[in-house]
PDB file of C-alpha atoms in Angstrom:
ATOM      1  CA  UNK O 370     -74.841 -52.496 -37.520  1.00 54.00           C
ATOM      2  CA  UNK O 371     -78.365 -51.838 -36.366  1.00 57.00           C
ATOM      3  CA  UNK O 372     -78.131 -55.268 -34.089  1.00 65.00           C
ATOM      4  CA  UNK O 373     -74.909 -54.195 -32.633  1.00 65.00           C
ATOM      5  CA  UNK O 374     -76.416 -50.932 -31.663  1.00 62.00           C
ATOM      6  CA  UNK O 375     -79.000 -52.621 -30.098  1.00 70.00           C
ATOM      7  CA  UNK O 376     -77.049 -55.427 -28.449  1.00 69.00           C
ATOM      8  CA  UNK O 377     -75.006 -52.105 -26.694  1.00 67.00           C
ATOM      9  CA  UNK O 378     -77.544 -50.390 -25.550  1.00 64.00           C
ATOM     10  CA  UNK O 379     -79.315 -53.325 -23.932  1.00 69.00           C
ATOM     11  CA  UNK O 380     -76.221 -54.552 -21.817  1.00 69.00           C
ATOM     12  CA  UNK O 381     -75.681 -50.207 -20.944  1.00 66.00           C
ATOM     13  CA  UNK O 382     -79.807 -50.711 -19.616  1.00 65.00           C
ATOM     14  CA  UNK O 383     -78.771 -54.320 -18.132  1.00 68.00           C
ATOM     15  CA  UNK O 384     -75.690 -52.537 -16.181  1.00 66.00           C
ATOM     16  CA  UNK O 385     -77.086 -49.158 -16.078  1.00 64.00           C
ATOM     17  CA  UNK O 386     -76.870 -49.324 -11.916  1.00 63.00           C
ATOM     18  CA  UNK O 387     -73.176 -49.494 -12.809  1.00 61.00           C
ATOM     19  CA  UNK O 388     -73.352 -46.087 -14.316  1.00 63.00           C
ATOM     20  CA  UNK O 389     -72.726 -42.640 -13.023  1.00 70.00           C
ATOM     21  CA  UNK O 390     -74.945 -40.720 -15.230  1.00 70.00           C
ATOM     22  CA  UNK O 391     -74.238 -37.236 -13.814  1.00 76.00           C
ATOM     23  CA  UNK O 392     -70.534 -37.825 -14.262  1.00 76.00           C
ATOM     24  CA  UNK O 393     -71.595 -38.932 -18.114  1.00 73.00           C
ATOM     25  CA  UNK O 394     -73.329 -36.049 -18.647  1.00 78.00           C
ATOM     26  CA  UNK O 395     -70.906 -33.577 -17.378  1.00 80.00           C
ATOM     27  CA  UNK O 396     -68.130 -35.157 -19.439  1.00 80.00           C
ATOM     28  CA  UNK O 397     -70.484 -34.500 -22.388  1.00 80.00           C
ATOM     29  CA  UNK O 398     -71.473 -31.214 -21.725  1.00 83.00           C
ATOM     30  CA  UNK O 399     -67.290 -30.593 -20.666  1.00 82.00           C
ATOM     31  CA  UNK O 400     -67.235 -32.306 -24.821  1.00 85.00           C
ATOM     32  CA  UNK O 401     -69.697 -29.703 -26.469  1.00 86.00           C
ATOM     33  CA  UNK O 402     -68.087 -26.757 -24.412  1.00 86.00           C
ATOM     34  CA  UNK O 403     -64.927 -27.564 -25.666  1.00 86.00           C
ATOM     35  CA  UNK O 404     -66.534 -26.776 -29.078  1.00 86.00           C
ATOM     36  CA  UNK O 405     -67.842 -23.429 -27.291  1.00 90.00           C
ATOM     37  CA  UNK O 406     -64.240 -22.356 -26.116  1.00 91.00           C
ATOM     38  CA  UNK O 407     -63.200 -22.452 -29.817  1.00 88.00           C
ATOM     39  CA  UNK O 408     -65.358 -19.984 -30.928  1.00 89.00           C
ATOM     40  CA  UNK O 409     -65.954 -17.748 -27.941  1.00 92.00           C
ATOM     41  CA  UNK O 410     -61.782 -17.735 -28.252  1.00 91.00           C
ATOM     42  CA  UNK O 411     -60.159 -19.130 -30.970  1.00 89.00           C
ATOM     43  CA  UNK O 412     -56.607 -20.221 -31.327  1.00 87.00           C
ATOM     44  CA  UNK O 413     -54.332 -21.956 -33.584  1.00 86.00           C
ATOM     45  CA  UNK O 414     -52.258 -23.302 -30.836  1.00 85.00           C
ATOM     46  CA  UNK O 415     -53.150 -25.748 -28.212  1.00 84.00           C
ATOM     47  CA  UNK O 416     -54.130 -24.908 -24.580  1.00 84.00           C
ATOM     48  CA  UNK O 417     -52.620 -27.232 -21.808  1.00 82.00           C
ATOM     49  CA  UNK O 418     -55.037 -27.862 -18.578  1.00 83.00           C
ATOM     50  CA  UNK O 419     -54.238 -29.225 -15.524  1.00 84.00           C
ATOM     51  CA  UNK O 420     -56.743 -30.812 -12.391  1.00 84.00           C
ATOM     52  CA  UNK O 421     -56.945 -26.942 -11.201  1.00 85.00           C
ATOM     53  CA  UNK O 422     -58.045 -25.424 -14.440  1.00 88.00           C
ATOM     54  CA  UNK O 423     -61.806 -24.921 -14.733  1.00 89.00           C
ATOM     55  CA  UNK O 424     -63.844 -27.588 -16.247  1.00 90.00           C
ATOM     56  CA  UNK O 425     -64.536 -26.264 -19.861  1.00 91.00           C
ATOM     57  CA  UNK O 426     -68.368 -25.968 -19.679  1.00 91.00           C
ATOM     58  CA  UNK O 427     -67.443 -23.447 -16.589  1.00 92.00           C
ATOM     59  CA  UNK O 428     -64.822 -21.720 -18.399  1.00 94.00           C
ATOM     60  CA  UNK O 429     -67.803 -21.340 -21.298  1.00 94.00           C
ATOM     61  CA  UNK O 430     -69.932 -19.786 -18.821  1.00 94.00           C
ATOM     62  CA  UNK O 431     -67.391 -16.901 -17.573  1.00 95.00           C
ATOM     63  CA  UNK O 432     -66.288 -16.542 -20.662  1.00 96.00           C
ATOM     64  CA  UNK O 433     -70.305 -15.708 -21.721  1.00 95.00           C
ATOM     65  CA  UNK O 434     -70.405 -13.593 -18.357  1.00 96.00           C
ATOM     66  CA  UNK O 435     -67.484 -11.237 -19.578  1.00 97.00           C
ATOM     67  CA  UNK O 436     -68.723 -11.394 -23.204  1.00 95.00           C
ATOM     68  CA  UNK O 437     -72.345 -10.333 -22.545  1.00 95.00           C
ATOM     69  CA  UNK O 438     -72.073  -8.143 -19.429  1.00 96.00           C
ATOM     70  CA  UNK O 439     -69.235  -6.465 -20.971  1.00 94.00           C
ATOM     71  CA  UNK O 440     -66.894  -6.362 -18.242  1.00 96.00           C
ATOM     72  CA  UNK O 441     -64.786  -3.748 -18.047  1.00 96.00           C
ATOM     73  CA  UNK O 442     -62.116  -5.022 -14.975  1.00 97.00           C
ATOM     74  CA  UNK O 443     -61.638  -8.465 -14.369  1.00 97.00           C
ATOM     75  CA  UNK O 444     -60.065  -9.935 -11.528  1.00 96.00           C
ATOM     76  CA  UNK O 445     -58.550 -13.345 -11.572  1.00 93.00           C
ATOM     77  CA  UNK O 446     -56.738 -15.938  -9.350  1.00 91.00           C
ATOM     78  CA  UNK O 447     -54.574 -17.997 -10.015  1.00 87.00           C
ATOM     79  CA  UNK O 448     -53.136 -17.298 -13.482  1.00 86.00           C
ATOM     80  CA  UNK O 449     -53.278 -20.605 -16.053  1.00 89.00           C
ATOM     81  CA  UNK O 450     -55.660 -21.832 -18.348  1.00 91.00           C
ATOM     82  CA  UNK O 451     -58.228 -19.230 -17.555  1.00 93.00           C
ATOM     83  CA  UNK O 452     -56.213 -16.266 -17.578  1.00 93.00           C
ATOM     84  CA  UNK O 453     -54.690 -17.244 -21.675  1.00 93.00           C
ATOM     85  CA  UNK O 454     -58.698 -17.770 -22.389  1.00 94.00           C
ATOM     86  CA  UNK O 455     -59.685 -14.568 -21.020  1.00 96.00           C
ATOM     87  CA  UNK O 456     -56.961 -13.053 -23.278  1.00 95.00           C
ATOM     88  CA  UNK O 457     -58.277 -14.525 -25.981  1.00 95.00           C
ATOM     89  CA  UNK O 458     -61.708 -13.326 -25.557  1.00 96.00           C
ATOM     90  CA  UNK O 459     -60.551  -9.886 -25.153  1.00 96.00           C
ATOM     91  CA  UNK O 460     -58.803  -9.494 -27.956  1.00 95.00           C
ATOM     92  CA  UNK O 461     -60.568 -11.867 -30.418  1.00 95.00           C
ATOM     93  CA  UNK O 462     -63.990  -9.733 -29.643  1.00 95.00           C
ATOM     94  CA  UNK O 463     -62.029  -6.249 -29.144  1.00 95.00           C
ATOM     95  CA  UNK O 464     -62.967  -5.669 -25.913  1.00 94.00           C
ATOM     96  CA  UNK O 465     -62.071  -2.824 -23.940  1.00 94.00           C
ATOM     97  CA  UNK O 466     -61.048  -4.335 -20.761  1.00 96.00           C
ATOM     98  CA  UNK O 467     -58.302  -4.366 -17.905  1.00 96.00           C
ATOM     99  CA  UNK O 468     -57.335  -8.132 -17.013  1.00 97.00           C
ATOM    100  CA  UNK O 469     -55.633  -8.487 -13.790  1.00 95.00           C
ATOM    101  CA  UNK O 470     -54.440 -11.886 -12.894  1.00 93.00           C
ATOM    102  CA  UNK O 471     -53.254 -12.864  -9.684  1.00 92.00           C
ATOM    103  CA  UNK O 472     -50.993 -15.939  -8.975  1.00 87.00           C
ATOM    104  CA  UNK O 473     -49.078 -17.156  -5.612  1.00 82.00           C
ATOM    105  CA  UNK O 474     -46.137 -18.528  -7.414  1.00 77.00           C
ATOM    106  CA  UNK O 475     -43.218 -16.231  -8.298  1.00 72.00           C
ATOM    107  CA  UNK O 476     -42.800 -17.738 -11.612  1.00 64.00           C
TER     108      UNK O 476
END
């Protein structure tokens, strides 16, 4: 095991001007926030995302700003993925505050 560990991380050094490290590190930290999101909000149910919902280590951070600022009136664009989180936070930490979310499609 130890030699295959070691035969990996030599050809990753070998090919490492292959590698986009910042994209590797925001998938992890996108990894660990998902984590985050689970306990700032939890749910039994799974949340769908699409490639306009936040990244999750962004949706940690204004889910922190509500949470320790204690916002009172949020504003928010474009009702999806952030807008069911929000929710969540809200009620999960039994916050008094007004969510108002704003979308351009009728449905």
């Amino acid at each position: 095991m130890k030699r295959l560990v070691t035969k990996k991380l030599k050809n990753i050094i070998e090919n490492s001007h292959l590698v986009d490290f910042e994209l590797v590190r925001s998938q992890l930290d996108n990894i660990e926030a998902q984590g985050l999101l689970n306990v700032l909000a939890p749910t039994n149910t799974y949340t769908p995302s699409t490639g306009w919902s936040l990244a999750p280590a962004t949706l940690v951070h204004v889910l922190n700003d509500i949470l320790i600022n204690n916002r009172t009136n949020i504003v928010e664009f474009g009702a999806g993925t952030t807008t069911l989180y929000i929710a969540r936070l809200l009620k999960h930490h039994g916050l008094n505050s007004t969510l108002i979310s704003v979308d351009s499609e009728q449905e």
